[in-house]
Amino acid sequence: MNSWTKYPQIYEINTWVWLDELSRSAGRPITLASVPDVEWDSIAALGFDAVWLMGVWERSSKGRTISMADEALRADFQAALPDFKETDNVGSPYCIRRYRVDEHLGGPEGLAVARAKMAARGLRLILDFVPNHVAPDHLWLAEHPTYFIRGGDKDLSRDPASFIDIGGNIFACARDPYFPAWSDKVQLNGFHPGLRAAAVETLNAVAEQCDGVRCDMAMLLLNPVFEETWGPRAGDRPETEYWGEVIPAIKKAHPDFLFIAEAYWDKEWALQQQGFDFCYDKRLYDRLARESAESVRLHLRADRAYQDKLVRFIENHDEARAAAAFNSERHRAAAVAALTLPGARLIHEGQLEGLRVRLPVSLGRRPEEAADTDLLAFYLQLLCALNEGDFMQGDWQLCECGGWPDNMSCNNLVAWTWVTENSRCLIVVNLSETQSQGLVKFAWPGLKDGLWRLNDVFRSTGFERDGAELEKEGFYVDLSAWGFHFLVAEQGNNGQ
């Protein structure tokens, strides 16, 4: 296959649940090896560049037992799946016993078959890597106990929720600094040189099986964050960063291997500097979900090199389903915004159909939900527009939106253009509950030379405009609450 496209479009699949539903539909067990070809065909036809098979690695039975004793988790399971049974808890995909594809899903051989089928359709494969912790029955705990943050009997008796006794050794349970410890996961010591070498060895083996990894909670391994979280228990702070060692070592053997960081707390830039190809853009998600158009506009003024390495999304397995988090109109506006910006674009399985239940990752089954056919039609139209043109491989520019002294509703609008040698596109989104008007100013080569027709992808209408007037005055828009324009331009008859 050729190199990764500049802005890959990624489809996240909850692998265990997806295969369970395919099995129920087929009336026989379906593994990664036997996924019907039509499933891969349909994903490829939507224009995706890669599939993230979330949760393929061997899960921990010990971790599952611990989670079943957690009343808060059980309540979460029950809320998502009212007819929850204990067998529905198949263990967390982020409580990894070993980096071997779970036999229930088809094992390594099944993954190899699925990867080959994807590759034949131009689809790359992304899997998970969890750098911060492992399951309580991972082999390293017996073979390499120094790879972990350690504790003592006093720690265990003082804070039994944050420490665990495994074979007479006391280990710290994994955590991030802002939440209680995860009782089913054991904390690795990111400062330990042996652990770093073992991570490289693990990732090299993973890189033989896929084309990239999504790295869970990647910012926890940054030296300043790790030191603040664990203090003296971690030992001396290394001169080099964890990712600064790990990523170059993998890319030396696998130059085209892609690293995606799950990142929070404004650590995206630091992670990009250490070699990550893309980092989650959680800030954009939060702004689209809860903040104003102005906050989105300010976010999009960041350096272009930084923005090119962000992953845009309005849903993933950690966030509420978009159909539940946004009302119908806002959902569409947020989707148009997120999926037409520079950077990678992530869509979660079920998002297109408007599923509303956020499923805890430990569950192997989800409730039945009817698809929102209107929303699905919208997404299919949006994906078709993204795939038909080459404009998103071109030059992106944020636009200025002007108003009038007695009407500054233009502040509710955000707009940008994409320009290539052969195509022109203008996106305008009203990120407010108020009908808004404004003049969108933009410039692209040859704009003032003749007549332009701006065809709206989502409506059977278009706008004829004189290029000189567009360049001087701007493009007048009047959008309803959460309305948008996705306009593809073509030169008029009296053009160049």
Tab-separated table of C-alpha atoms in Angstrom:
chain	number	residue	atom	x	y	z
A	1	MET	CA	0.000	0.000	0.000
A	2	ASN	CA	1.011	3.610	-0.498
A	3	SER	CA	1.970	5.901	2.358
A	4	TRP	CA	-0.675	7.239	4.720
A	5	THR	CA	-2.806	10.042	3.328
A	6	LYS	CA	-2.157	13.425	4.936
A	7	TYR	CA	-5.494	13.520	6.778
A	8	PRO	CA	-6.674	9.922	7.291
A	9	GLN	CA	-10.327	9.222	7.956
A	10	ILE	CA	-10.550	6.578	10.689
A	11	TYR	CA	-13.438	4.301	11.667
A	12	GLU	CA	-13.383	3.038	15.253
A	13	ILE	CA	-15.014	-0.349	15.852
A	14	ASN	CA	-15.715	-1.932	19.243
A	15	THR	CA	-14.424	-5.285	18.016
A	16	TRP	CA	-15.966	-7.666	20.551
A	17	VAL	CA	-19.426	-6.074	20.325
A	18	TRP	CA	-19.271	-5.796	16.534
A	19	LEU	CA	-18.409	-9.476	16.112
A	20	ASP	CA	-21.118	-10.422	18.618
A	21	GLU	CA	-23.722	-8.586	16.532
A	22	LEU	CA	-22.445	-10.072	13.270
A	23	SER	CA	-22.629	-13.520	14.877
A	24	ARG	CA	-26.207	-12.977	16.027
A	25	SER	CA	-27.189	-11.758	12.582
A	26	ALA	CA	-25.519	-14.696	10.824
A	27	GLY	CA	-26.734	-17.305	13.292
A	28	ARG	CA	-23.193	-18.634	13.689
A	29	PRO	CA	-19.958	-17.508	15.352
A	30	ILE	CA	-18.135	-14.787	13.403
A	31	THR	CA	-14.494	-14.028	14.147
A	32	LEU	CA	-12.089	-11.601	12.529
A	33	ALA	CA	-11.239	-14.323	10.031
A	34	SER	CA	-14.833	-14.771	8.893
A	35	VAL	CA	-16.201	-11.226	8.805
A	36	PRO	CA	-18.334	-11.117	5.640
A	37	ASP	CA	-16.664	-9.289	2.771
A	38	VAL	CA	-19.648	-6.959	2.491
A	39	GLU	CA	-18.721	-5.436	5.864
A	40	TRP	CA	-15.240	-4.438	4.693
A	41	ASP	CA	-16.708	-3.344	1.353
A	42	SER	CA	-19.173	-0.990	3.023
A	43	ILE	CA	-16.519	0.599	5.243
A	44	ALA	CA	-14.220	1.171	2.282
A	45	ALA	CA	-17.097	2.551	0.204
A	46	LEU	CA	-17.686	5.252	2.820
A	47	GLY	CA	-14.210	6.588	2.111
A	48	PHE	CA	-12.410	5.525	5.263
A	49	ASP	CA	-8.649	5.176	5.111
A	50	ALA	CA	-8.223	3.090	8.248
A	51	VAL	CA	-10.125	0.949	10.743
A	52	TRP	CA	-9.288	1.103	14.432
A	53	LEU	CA	-10.218	-2.311	15.827
A	54	MET	CA	-10.563	-1.287	19.449
A	55	GLY	CA	-10.025	-4.005	22.021
A	56	VAL	CA	-8.467	-6.980	20.211
A	57	TRP	CA	-5.835	-7.933	22.814
A	58	GLU	CA	-6.230	-10.717	25.361
A	59	ARG	CA	-8.314	-9.530	28.285
A	60	SER	CA	-7.706	-10.364	31.914
A	61	SER	CA	-9.955	-12.751	33.808
A	62	LYS	CA	-8.492	-11.461	37.069
A	63	GLY	CA	-9.255	-7.891	36.037
A	64	ARG	CA	-12.790	-8.932	35.182
A	65	THR	CA	-13.261	-10.468	38.642
A	66	ILE	CA	-12.063	-7.261	40.286
A	67	SER	CA	-14.369	-5.142	38.142
A	68	MET	CA	-17.386	-7.271	39.045
A	69	ALA	CA	-16.833	-6.375	42.700
A	70	ASP	CA	-16.894	-2.647	41.886
A	71	GLU	CA	-20.414	-1.388	42.656
A	72	ALA	CA	-19.981	1.787	40.606
A	73	LEU	CA	-18.930	-0.211	37.538
A	74	ARG	CA	-21.823	-2.629	37.970
A	75	ALA	CA	-24.205	0.318	38.127
A	76	ASP	CA	-22.644	1.668	34.932
A	77	PHE	CA	-23.122	-1.711	33.248
A	78	GLN	CA	-26.750	-1.894	34.380
A	79	ALA	CA	-27.497	1.639	33.177
A	80	ALA	CA	-26.180	0.910	29.695
A	81	LEU	CA	-27.600	-2.608	29.461
A	82	PRO	CA	-30.789	-2.974	31.552
A	83	ASP	CA	-30.816	-6.767	31.131
A	84	PHE	CA	-27.120	-6.999	32.093
A	85	LYS	CA	-25.832	-10.439	33.061
A	86	GLU	CA	-22.414	-11.202	34.519
A	87	THR	CA	-21.403	-12.957	31.304
A	88	ASP	CA	-21.819	-9.625	29.485
A	89	ASN	CA	-18.746	-8.332	31.314
A	90	VAL	CA	-15.949	-9.711	29.149
A	91	GLY	CA	-13.221	-7.642	30.818
A	92	SER	CA	-11.750	-4.277	29.967
A	93	PRO	CA	-9.830	-4.043	26.669
A	94	TYR	CA	-7.477	-1.686	28.510
A	95	CYS	CA	-6.709	-4.291	31.158
A	96	ILE	CA	-4.392	-6.292	28.892
A	97	ARG	CA	-3.020	-9.662	29.967
A	98	ARG	CA	-0.796	-9.914	26.913
A	99	TYR	CA	-0.512	-8.413	23.440
A	100	ARG	CA	-1.909	-11.418	21.652
A	101	VAL	CA	-5.238	-11.211	19.811
A	102	ASP	CA	-7.924	-12.723	22.037
A	103	GLU	CA	-8.884	-16.212	20.876
A	104	HIS	CA	-12.546	-15.311	21.216
A	105	LEU	CA	-12.022	-12.788	18.412
A	106	GLY	CA	-10.095	-15.170	16.174
A	107	GLY	CA	-6.551	-15.002	17.548
A	108	PRO	CA	-3.531	-13.724	15.612
A	109	GLU	CA	-4.498	-15.752	12.554
A	110	GLY	CA	-7.925	-14.150	12.426
A	111	LEU	CA	-6.424	-10.685	12.658
A	112	ALA	CA	-4.030	-11.476	9.816
A	113	VAL	CA	-6.944	-12.541	7.599
A	114	ALA	CA	-8.901	-9.389	8.451
A	115	ARG	CA	-5.883	-7.182	7.812
A	116	ALA	CA	-5.331	-8.734	4.398
A	117	LYS	CA	-8.967	-8.182	3.471
A	118	MET	CA	-8.759	-4.578	4.607
A	119	ALA	CA	-5.541	-3.970	2.695
A	120	ALA	CA	-7.134	-5.323	-0.474
A	121	ARG	CA	-9.683	-2.515	-0.124
A	122	GLY	CA	-7.164	0.199	0.675
A	123	LEU	CA	-7.906	0.130	4.417
A	124	ARG	CA	-5.149	0.312	7.005
A	125	LEU	CA	-5.399	-1.233	10.459
A	126	ILE	CA	-4.978	0.579	13.786
A	127	LEU	CA	-4.810	-1.238	17.135
A	128	ASP	CA	-4.420	-0.201	20.791
A	129	PHE	CA	-1.280	0.235	22.856
A	130	VAL	CA	-1.582	0.899	26.592
A	131	PRO	CA	1.718	2.311	27.905
A	132	ASN	CA	0.678	3.167	31.457
A	133	HIS	CA	-0.523	-0.126	32.910
A	134	VAL	CA	-1.183	-3.849	32.495
A	135	ALA	CA	-3.553	-6.435	33.948
A	136	PRO	CA	-2.896	-7.945	37.394
A	137	ASP	CA	-2.151	-11.316	35.752
A	138	HIS	CA	0.329	-9.979	33.172
A	139	LEU	CA	3.525	-12.066	32.983
A	140	TRP	CA	5.774	-9.097	33.759
A	141	LEU	CA	4.494	-8.955	37.345
A	142	ALA	CA	6.200	-12.265	38.109
A	143	GLU	CA	9.111	-11.992	35.675
A	144	HIS	CA	9.984	-8.290	35.956
A	145	PRO	CA	8.501	-6.775	39.133
A	146	THR	CA	10.917	-3.831	38.916
A	147	TYR	CA	9.017	-2.600	35.833
A	148	PHE	CA	6.239	-1.438	38.163
A	149	ILE	CA	5.558	1.244	40.766
A	150	ARG	CA	5.934	-0.544	44.079
A	151	GLY	CA	4.349	-0.146	47.490
A	152	GLY	CA	4.545	-1.736	50.896
A	153	ASP	CA	2.324	-3.296	53.542
A	154	LYS	CA	1.640	0.103	55.093
A	155	ASP	CA	0.464	1.460	51.714
A	156	LEU	CA	-1.875	-1.485	51.266
A	157	SER	CA	-3.383	-1.172	54.765
A	158	ARG	CA	-3.641	2.642	54.534
A	159	ASP	CA	-5.087	2.785	51.000
A	160	PRO	CA	-6.308	-0.652	49.862
A	161	ALA	CA	-8.106	0.884	46.870
A	162	SER	CA	-4.812	2.165	45.413
A	163	PHE	CA	-2.507	-0.802	46.000
A	164	ILE	CA	-2.725	-4.513	45.236
A	165	ASP	CA	-0.987	-7.621	46.617
A	166	ILE	CA	0.128	-9.962	43.845
A	167	GLY	CA	2.092	-12.997	44.947
A	168	GLY	CA	3.245	-11.285	48.121
A	169	ASN	CA	4.475	-8.191	46.295
A	170	ILE	CA	2.670	-4.884	46.737
A	171	PHE	CA	2.124	-2.860	43.574
A	172	ALA	CA	0.442	0.471	42.928
A	173	CYS	CA	-2.809	0.372	41.013
A	174	ALA	CA	-2.760	2.445	37.848
A	175	ARG	CA	-4.115	5.971	37.914
A	176	ASP	CA	-4.086	9.382	36.393
A	177	PRO	CA	-3.443	12.201	38.857
A	178	TYR	CA	-6.990	13.564	38.826
A	179	PHE	CA	-9.021	10.446	39.572
A	180	PRO	CA	-9.007	7.488	41.976
A	181	ALA	CA	-6.871	4.510	41.047
A	182	TRP	CA	-8.109	1.831	38.653
A	183	SER	CA	-8.295	-1.200	40.934
A	184	ASP	CA	-8.108	-3.749	38.088
A	185	LYS	CA	-4.896	-2.371	36.521
A	186	VAL	CA	-1.280	-2.267	37.725
A	187	GLN	CA	0.930	0.779	37.251
A	188	LEU	CA	4.030	0.497	35.080
A	189	ASN	CA	7.067	2.632	35.899
A	190	GLY	CA	7.652	4.790	32.832
A	191	PHE	CA	11.038	5.904	34.190
A	192	HIS	CA	12.464	2.362	34.352
A	193	PRO	CA	14.914	1.707	31.472
A	194	GLY	CA	14.007	-1.984	31.372
A	195	LEU	CA	10.327	-1.137	31.020
A	196	ARG	CA	11.075	1.246	28.156
A	197	ALA	CA	13.072	-1.431	26.364
A	198	ALA	CA	10.247	-3.913	26.932
A	199	ALA	CA	7.744	-1.400	25.522
A	200	VAL	CA	9.836	-1.105	22.364
A	201	GLU	CA	9.976	-4.891	22.045
A	202	THR	CA	6.197	-5.133	22.542
A	203	LEU	CA	5.458	-2.390	20.034
A	204	ASN	CA	7.763	-3.894	17.432
A	205	ALA	CA	5.743	-7.110	17.695
A	206	VAL	CA	2.494	-5.115	17.445
A	207	ALA	CA	3.825	-3.229	14.410
A	208	GLU	CA	4.191	-6.536	12.572
A	209	GLN	CA	0.417	-6.983	12.867
A	210	CYS	CA	-0.997	-3.542	11.998
A	211	ASP	CA	-0.254	-0.132	10.491
A	212	GLY	CA	-0.552	2.091	13.541
A	213	VAL	CA	-1.498	2.341	17.202
A	214	ARG	CA	-3.767	4.532	19.271
A	215	CYS	CA	-1.847	5.035	22.512
A	216	ASP	CA	-4.080	5.102	25.560
A	217	MET	CA	-3.662	8.132	27.888
A	218	ALA	CA	-0.335	8.946	26.230
A	219	MET	CA	0.299	12.121	28.254
A	220	LEU	CA	0.613	10.104	31.487
A	221	LEU	CA	4.073	8.993	30.315
A	222	LEU	CA	5.445	12.520	29.846
A	223	ASN	CA	8.293	12.936	32.326
A	224	PRO	CA	6.817	15.970	34.161
A	225	VAL	CA	3.371	14.335	34.426
A	226	PHE	CA	4.749	10.992	35.565
A	227	GLU	CA	7.027	12.635	38.133
A	228	GLU	CA	4.161	14.725	39.499
A	229	THR	CA	1.935	11.669	39.742
A	230	TRP	CA	4.384	9.230	41.355
A	231	GLY	CA	7.166	11.311	42.879
A	232	PRO	CA	9.994	9.364	44.581
A	233	ARG	CA	8.293	6.012	43.957
A	234	ALA	CA	9.286	6.322	40.269
A	235	GLY	CA	12.968	6.897	40.979
A	236	ASP	CA	15.144	9.468	39.237
A	237	ARG	CA	13.691	11.320	36.299
A	238	PRO	CA	15.391	10.172	33.058
A	239	GLU	CA	17.137	12.649	30.795
A	240	THR	CA	15.081	11.447	27.838
A	241	GLU	CA	11.318	11.225	27.434
A	242	TYR	CA	9.527	7.865	27.227
A	243	TRP	CA	7.988	8.625	23.835
A	244	GLY	CA	11.197	10.239	22.645
A	245	GLU	CA	12.841	6.845	23.083
A	246	VAL	CA	9.999	4.548	22.047
A	247	ILE	CA	8.632	6.168	18.878
A	248	PRO	CA	11.962	6.607	17.017
A	249	ALA	CA	12.915	3.021	17.881
A	250	ILE	CA	9.710	1.713	16.277
A	251	LYS	CA	9.899	4.027	13.276
A	252	LYS	CA	13.462	2.898	12.592
A	253	ALA	CA	12.150	-0.591	11.845
A	254	HIS	CA	8.688	0.495	10.616
A	255	PRO	CA	9.048	3.967	9.035
A	256	ASP	CA	5.405	4.259	7.972
A	257	PHE	CA	3.953	3.133	11.300
A	258	LEU	CA	1.433	5.657	12.669
A	259	PHE	CA	1.268	6.844	16.274
A	260	ILE	CA	-1.949	8.418	17.588
A	261	ALA	CA	-2.059	9.833	21.115
A	262	GLU	CA	-5.100	9.946	23.323
A	263	ALA	CA	-4.178	13.270	24.889
A	264	TYR	CA	-5.700	15.710	27.360
A	265	TRP	CA	-4.676	18.684	29.529
A	266	ASP	CA	-3.213	20.671	26.605
A	267	LYS	CA	-0.336	18.195	26.208
A	268	GLU	CA	-0.910	17.719	22.476
A	269	TRP	CA	1.951	19.948	21.329
A	270	ALA	CA	4.453	18.259	23.680
A	271	LEU	CA	3.424	14.839	22.372
A	272	GLN	CA	3.660	15.970	18.765
A	273	GLN	CA	7.216	17.123	19.435
A	274	GLN	CA	8.095	13.660	20.699
A	275	GLY	CA	7.023	11.988	17.476
A	276	PHE	CA	3.268	11.445	17.551
A	277	ASP	CA	1.722	11.724	14.107
A	278	PHE	CA	-1.654	12.740	15.542
A	279	CYS	CA	-3.116	13.679	18.928
A	280	TYR	CA	-6.734	13.795	20.065
A	281	ASP	CA	-8.298	17.248	19.757
A	282	LYS	CA	-10.419	17.043	22.892
A	283	ARG	CA	-10.426	20.852	23.142
A	284	LEU	CA	-12.315	21.149	19.871
A	285	TYR	CA	-14.830	18.560	21.055
A	286	ASP	CA	-15.426	20.458	24.299
A	287	ARG	CA	-15.824	23.756	22.456
A	288	LEU	CA	-18.281	22.303	19.938
A	289	ALA	CA	-20.260	20.619	22.711
A	290	ARG	CA	-20.359	23.388	25.294
A	291	GLU	CA	-18.792	26.654	24.171
A	292	SER	CA	-19.311	29.506	21.715
A	293	ALA	CA	-18.404	29.977	18.082
A	294	GLU	CA	-15.764	32.473	19.183
A	295	SER	CA	-14.003	29.812	21.277
A	296	VAL	CA	-13.969	27.485	18.238
A	297	ARG	CA	-12.615	30.282	16.038
A	298	LEU	CA	-9.825	31.051	18.505
A	299	HIS	CA	-8.963	27.354	18.650
A	300	LEU	CA	-8.663	27.260	14.864
A	301	ARG	CA	-6.187	30.143	14.839
A	302	ALA	CA	-3.494	27.814	16.175
A	303	ASP	CA	-0.419	27.132	14.079
A	304	ARG	CA	-1.234	25.088	10.986
A	305	ALA	CA	1.538	22.548	11.611
A	306	TYR	CA	-0.044	21.857	15.001
A	307	GLN	CA	-3.559	21.556	13.585
A	308	ASP	CA	-2.435	19.179	10.853
A	309	LYS	CA	-1.555	16.662	13.582
A	310	LEU	CA	-4.841	16.710	15.499
A	311	VAL	CA	-7.593	14.075	15.457
A	312	ARG	CA	-10.995	15.735	15.068
A	313	PHE	CA	-14.070	13.947	16.442
A	314	ILE	CA	-17.440	14.462	18.090
A	315	GLU	CA	-17.656	10.913	19.415
A	316	ASN	CA	-15.449	8.020	20.505
A	317	HIS	CA	-15.827	5.216	23.026
A	318	ASP	CA	-14.881	7.491	25.955
A	319	GLU	CA	-17.347	10.286	25.164
A	320	ALA	CA	-21.125	10.345	25.256
A	321	ARG	CA	-22.714	9.319	22.003
A	322	ALA	CA	-23.030	12.387	19.767
A	323	ALA	CA	-26.752	11.736	19.276
A	324	ALA	CA	-27.174	11.977	23.063
A	325	ALA	CA	-24.727	14.833	23.670
A	326	PHE	CA	-26.046	17.151	20.948
A	327	ASN	CA	-29.549	17.991	19.816
A	328	SER	CA	-30.344	17.026	16.235
A	329	GLU	CA	-29.404	20.340	14.601
A	330	ARG	CA	-26.307	20.941	16.699
A	331	HIS	CA	-25.154	17.385	15.996
A	332	ARG	CA	-25.135	18.048	12.267
A	333	ALA	CA	-23.393	21.405	12.608
A	334	ALA	CA	-20.708	19.908	14.866
A	335	ALA	CA	-20.185	16.988	12.470
A	336	VAL	CA	-19.751	19.283	9.463
A	337	ALA	CA	-17.272	21.394	11.435
A	338	ALA	CA	-15.202	18.541	12.849
A	339	LEU	CA	-15.039	16.493	9.656
A	340	THR	CA	-14.034	19.339	7.321
A	341	LEU	CA	-11.026	20.626	9.275
A	342	PRO	CA	-7.364	19.771	8.702
A	343	GLY	CA	-6.104	16.802	10.663
A	344	ALA	CA	-7.202	13.191	10.973
A	345	ARG	CA	-10.939	12.566	11.328
A	346	LEU	CA	-12.410	9.905	13.609
A	347	ILE	CA	-15.887	8.412	13.371
A	348	HIS	CA	-17.126	5.900	15.927
A	349	GLU	CA	-19.122	2.843	14.879
A	350	GLY	CA	-22.798	3.607	15.550
A	351	GLN	CA	-22.298	7.366	15.235
A	352	LEU	CA	-23.622	7.418	11.683
A	353	GLU	CA	-26.788	5.609	12.751
A	354	GLY	CA	-27.389	7.892	15.731
A	355	LEU	CA	-26.980	5.296	18.485
A	356	ARG	CA	-27.404	6.936	21.885
A	357	VAL	CA	-26.085	4.492	24.500
A	358	ARG	CA	-22.430	4.905	25.455
A	359	LEU	CA	-21.386	1.340	26.167
A	360	PRO	CA	-18.832	0.662	28.926
A	361	VAL	CA	-15.825	-0.902	27.201
A	362	SER	CA	-15.962	-4.029	29.383
A	363	LEU	CA	-19.306	-5.111	27.967
A	364	GLY	CA	-19.405	-7.571	25.103
A	365	ARG	CA	-23.015	-6.831	24.169
A	366	ARG	CA	-25.011	-3.660	23.703
A	367	PRO	CA	-28.738	-2.951	23.776
A	368	GLU	CA	-30.718	-2.956	20.579
A	369	GLU	CA	-31.312	0.533	19.199
A	370	ALA	CA	-33.138	1.647	16.091
A	371	ALA	CA	-31.072	3.608	13.581
A	372	ASP	CA	-31.926	7.248	12.959
A	373	THR	CA	-32.457	7.036	9.204
A	374	ASP	CA	-32.494	10.813	8.713
A	375	LEU	CA	-29.173	11.209	10.516
A	376	LEU	CA	-27.677	8.305	8.567
A	377	ALA	CA	-28.732	9.960	5.302
A	378	PHE	CA	-27.060	13.190	6.440
A	379	TYR	CA	-23.795	11.414	7.256
A	380	LEU	CA	-23.785	9.486	3.993
A	381	GLN	CA	-24.212	12.755	2.126
A	382	LEU	CA	-21.404	14.379	4.121
A	383	LEU	CA	-19.020	11.456	3.601
A	384	CYS	CA	-19.847	11.380	-0.100
A	385	ALA	CA	-18.983	15.086	-0.386
A	386	LEU	CA	-15.698	14.564	1.469
A	387	ASN	CA	-14.760	11.684	-0.816
A	388	GLU	CA	-15.807	13.168	-4.142
A	389	GLY	CA	-13.549	16.206	-4.103
A	390	ASP	CA	-9.819	16.476	-3.598
A	391	PHE	CA	-10.173	19.826	-1.858
A	392	MET	CA	-9.321	18.472	1.623
A	393	GLN	CA	-5.847	17.638	0.386
A	394	GLY	CA	-5.296	21.288	-0.477
A	395	ASP	CA	-4.739	24.604	1.241
A	396	TRP	CA	-6.986	25.382	4.229
A	397	GLN	CA	-7.722	28.916	5.384
A	398	LEU	CA	-9.845	30.201	8.255
A	399	CYS	CA	-12.135	33.025	7.072
A	400	GLU	CA	-13.083	36.305	8.699
A	401	CYS	CA	-16.795	36.908	9.232
A	402	GLY	CA	-17.981	40.518	9.351
A	403	GLY	CA	-21.261	42.101	10.379
A	404	TRP	CA	-22.896	45.478	10.839
A	405	PRO	CA	-23.119	47.905	13.788
A	406	ASP	CA	-26.703	46.878	14.474
A	407	ASN	CA	-26.198	43.170	13.780
A	408	MET	CA	-23.116	41.332	15.031
A	409	SER	CA	-24.628	37.867	14.828
A	410	CYS	CA	-21.696	37.167	12.514
A	411	ASN	CA	-19.836	36.272	15.724
A	412	ASN	CA	-21.869	33.056	15.746
A	413	LEU	CA	-20.370	31.969	12.432
A	414	VAL	CA	-17.181	30.072	11.710
A	415	ALA	CA	-15.994	29.585	8.145
A	416	TRP	CA	-13.064	28.221	6.191
A	417	THR	CA	-12.031	27.395	2.649
A	418	TRP	CA	-10.194	24.547	0.999
A	419	VAL	CA	-8.394	25.210	-2.279
A	420	THR	CA	-6.542	22.915	-4.652
A	421	GLU	CA	-5.485	23.447	-8.236
A	422	ASN	CA	-8.752	21.883	-9.407
A	423	SER	CA	-11.281	22.584	-6.661
A	424	ARG	CA	-12.652	25.238	-4.330
A	425	CYS	CA	-14.802	24.688	-1.256
A	426	LEU	CA	-16.337	27.026	1.360
A	427	ILE	CA	-17.696	25.797	4.706
A	428	VAL	CA	-19.788	28.104	6.907
A	429	VAL	CA	-21.352	26.901	10.177
A	430	ASN	CA	-23.634	28.751	12.589
A	431	LEU	CA	-22.594	27.496	16.025
A	432	SER	CA	-25.461	29.072	17.943
A	433	GLU	CA	-29.156	28.831	18.743
A	434	THR	CA	-29.767	32.141	16.949
A	435	GLN	CA	-30.394	32.829	13.276
A	436	SER	CA	-27.255	34.643	12.159
A	437	GLN	CA	-26.058	36.735	9.245
A	438	GLY	CA	-22.638	37.868	8.114
A	439	LEU	CA	-20.237	38.570	5.294
A	440	VAL	CA	-17.632	35.852	4.886
A	441	LYS	CA	-14.353	37.189	3.491
A	442	PHE	CA	-12.075	34.777	1.682
A	443	ALA	CA	-9.503	34.739	-1.062
A	444	TRP	CA	-8.427	32.070	-3.460
A	445	PRO	CA	-6.455	32.248	-6.712
A	446	GLY	CA	-8.506	33.738	-9.530
A	447	LEU	CA	-11.441	34.654	-7.285
A	448	LYS	CA	-11.959	38.077	-8.839
A	449	ASP	CA	-11.757	36.761	-12.423
A	450	GLY	CA	-15.345	36.277	-13.546
A	451	LEU	CA	-18.463	34.553	-12.256
A	452	TRP	CA	-18.625	31.755	-9.674
A	453	ARG	CA	-21.352	29.322	-8.804
A	454	LEU	CA	-21.297	28.000	-5.248
A	455	ASN	CA	-23.263	24.735	-5.135
A	456	ASP	CA	-24.612	23.624	-1.757
A	457	VAL	CA	-23.906	19.943	-1.212
A	458	PHE	CA	-26.894	19.517	1.122
A	459	ARG	CA	-29.455	21.468	-0.861
A	460	SER	CA	-30.491	21.553	-4.490
A	461	THR	CA	-29.545	25.220	-4.617
A	462	GLY	CA	-26.545	27.291	-5.513
A	463	PHE	CA	-25.400	30.888	-5.484
A	464	GLU	CA	-24.203	32.834	-8.533
A	465	ARG	CA	-21.710	35.495	-7.472
A	466	ASP	CA	-19.366	37.882	-9.223
A	467	GLY	CA	-15.785	37.151	-8.208
A	468	ALA	CA	-14.743	40.786	-7.931
A	469	GLU	CA	-17.672	41.455	-5.598
A	470	LEU	CA	-16.826	38.384	-3.493
A	471	GLU	CA	-13.249	39.561	-3.123
A	472	LYS	CA	-14.266	43.096	-2.178
A	473	GLU	CA	-17.409	42.609	-0.084
A	474	GLY	CA	-17.442	38.964	0.920
A	475	PHE	CA	-20.130	36.288	0.656
A	476	TYR	CA	-23.397	37.103	2.426
A	477	VAL	CA	-24.869	34.275	4.481
A	478	ASP	CA	-28.066	34.003	6.504
A	479	LEU	CA	-28.148	30.764	8.480
A	480	SER	CA	-30.771	29.380	10.852
A	481	ALA	CA	-29.781	28.137	14.310
A	482	TRP	CA	-27.085	25.468	13.880
A	483	GLY	CA	-27.354	25.882	10.099
A	484	PHE	CA	-24.456	25.418	7.708
A	485	HIS	CA	-23.315	25.746	4.112
A	486	PHE	CA	-21.053	23.188	2.426
A	487	LEU	CA	-20.390	24.954	-0.856
A	488	VAL	CA	-18.404	23.572	-3.770
A	489	ALA	CA	-17.424	26.233	-6.291
A	490	GLU	CA	-17.230	26.092	-10.043
A	491	GLN	CA	-16.150	28.803	-12.470
A	492	GLY	CA	-18.898	30.488	-14.473
A	493	ASN	CA	-19.027	30.765	-18.269
A	494	ASN	CA	-17.447	34.193	-18.392
A	495	GLY	CA	-14.495	33.130	-16.255
A	496	GLN	CA	-10.865	33.025	-17.219
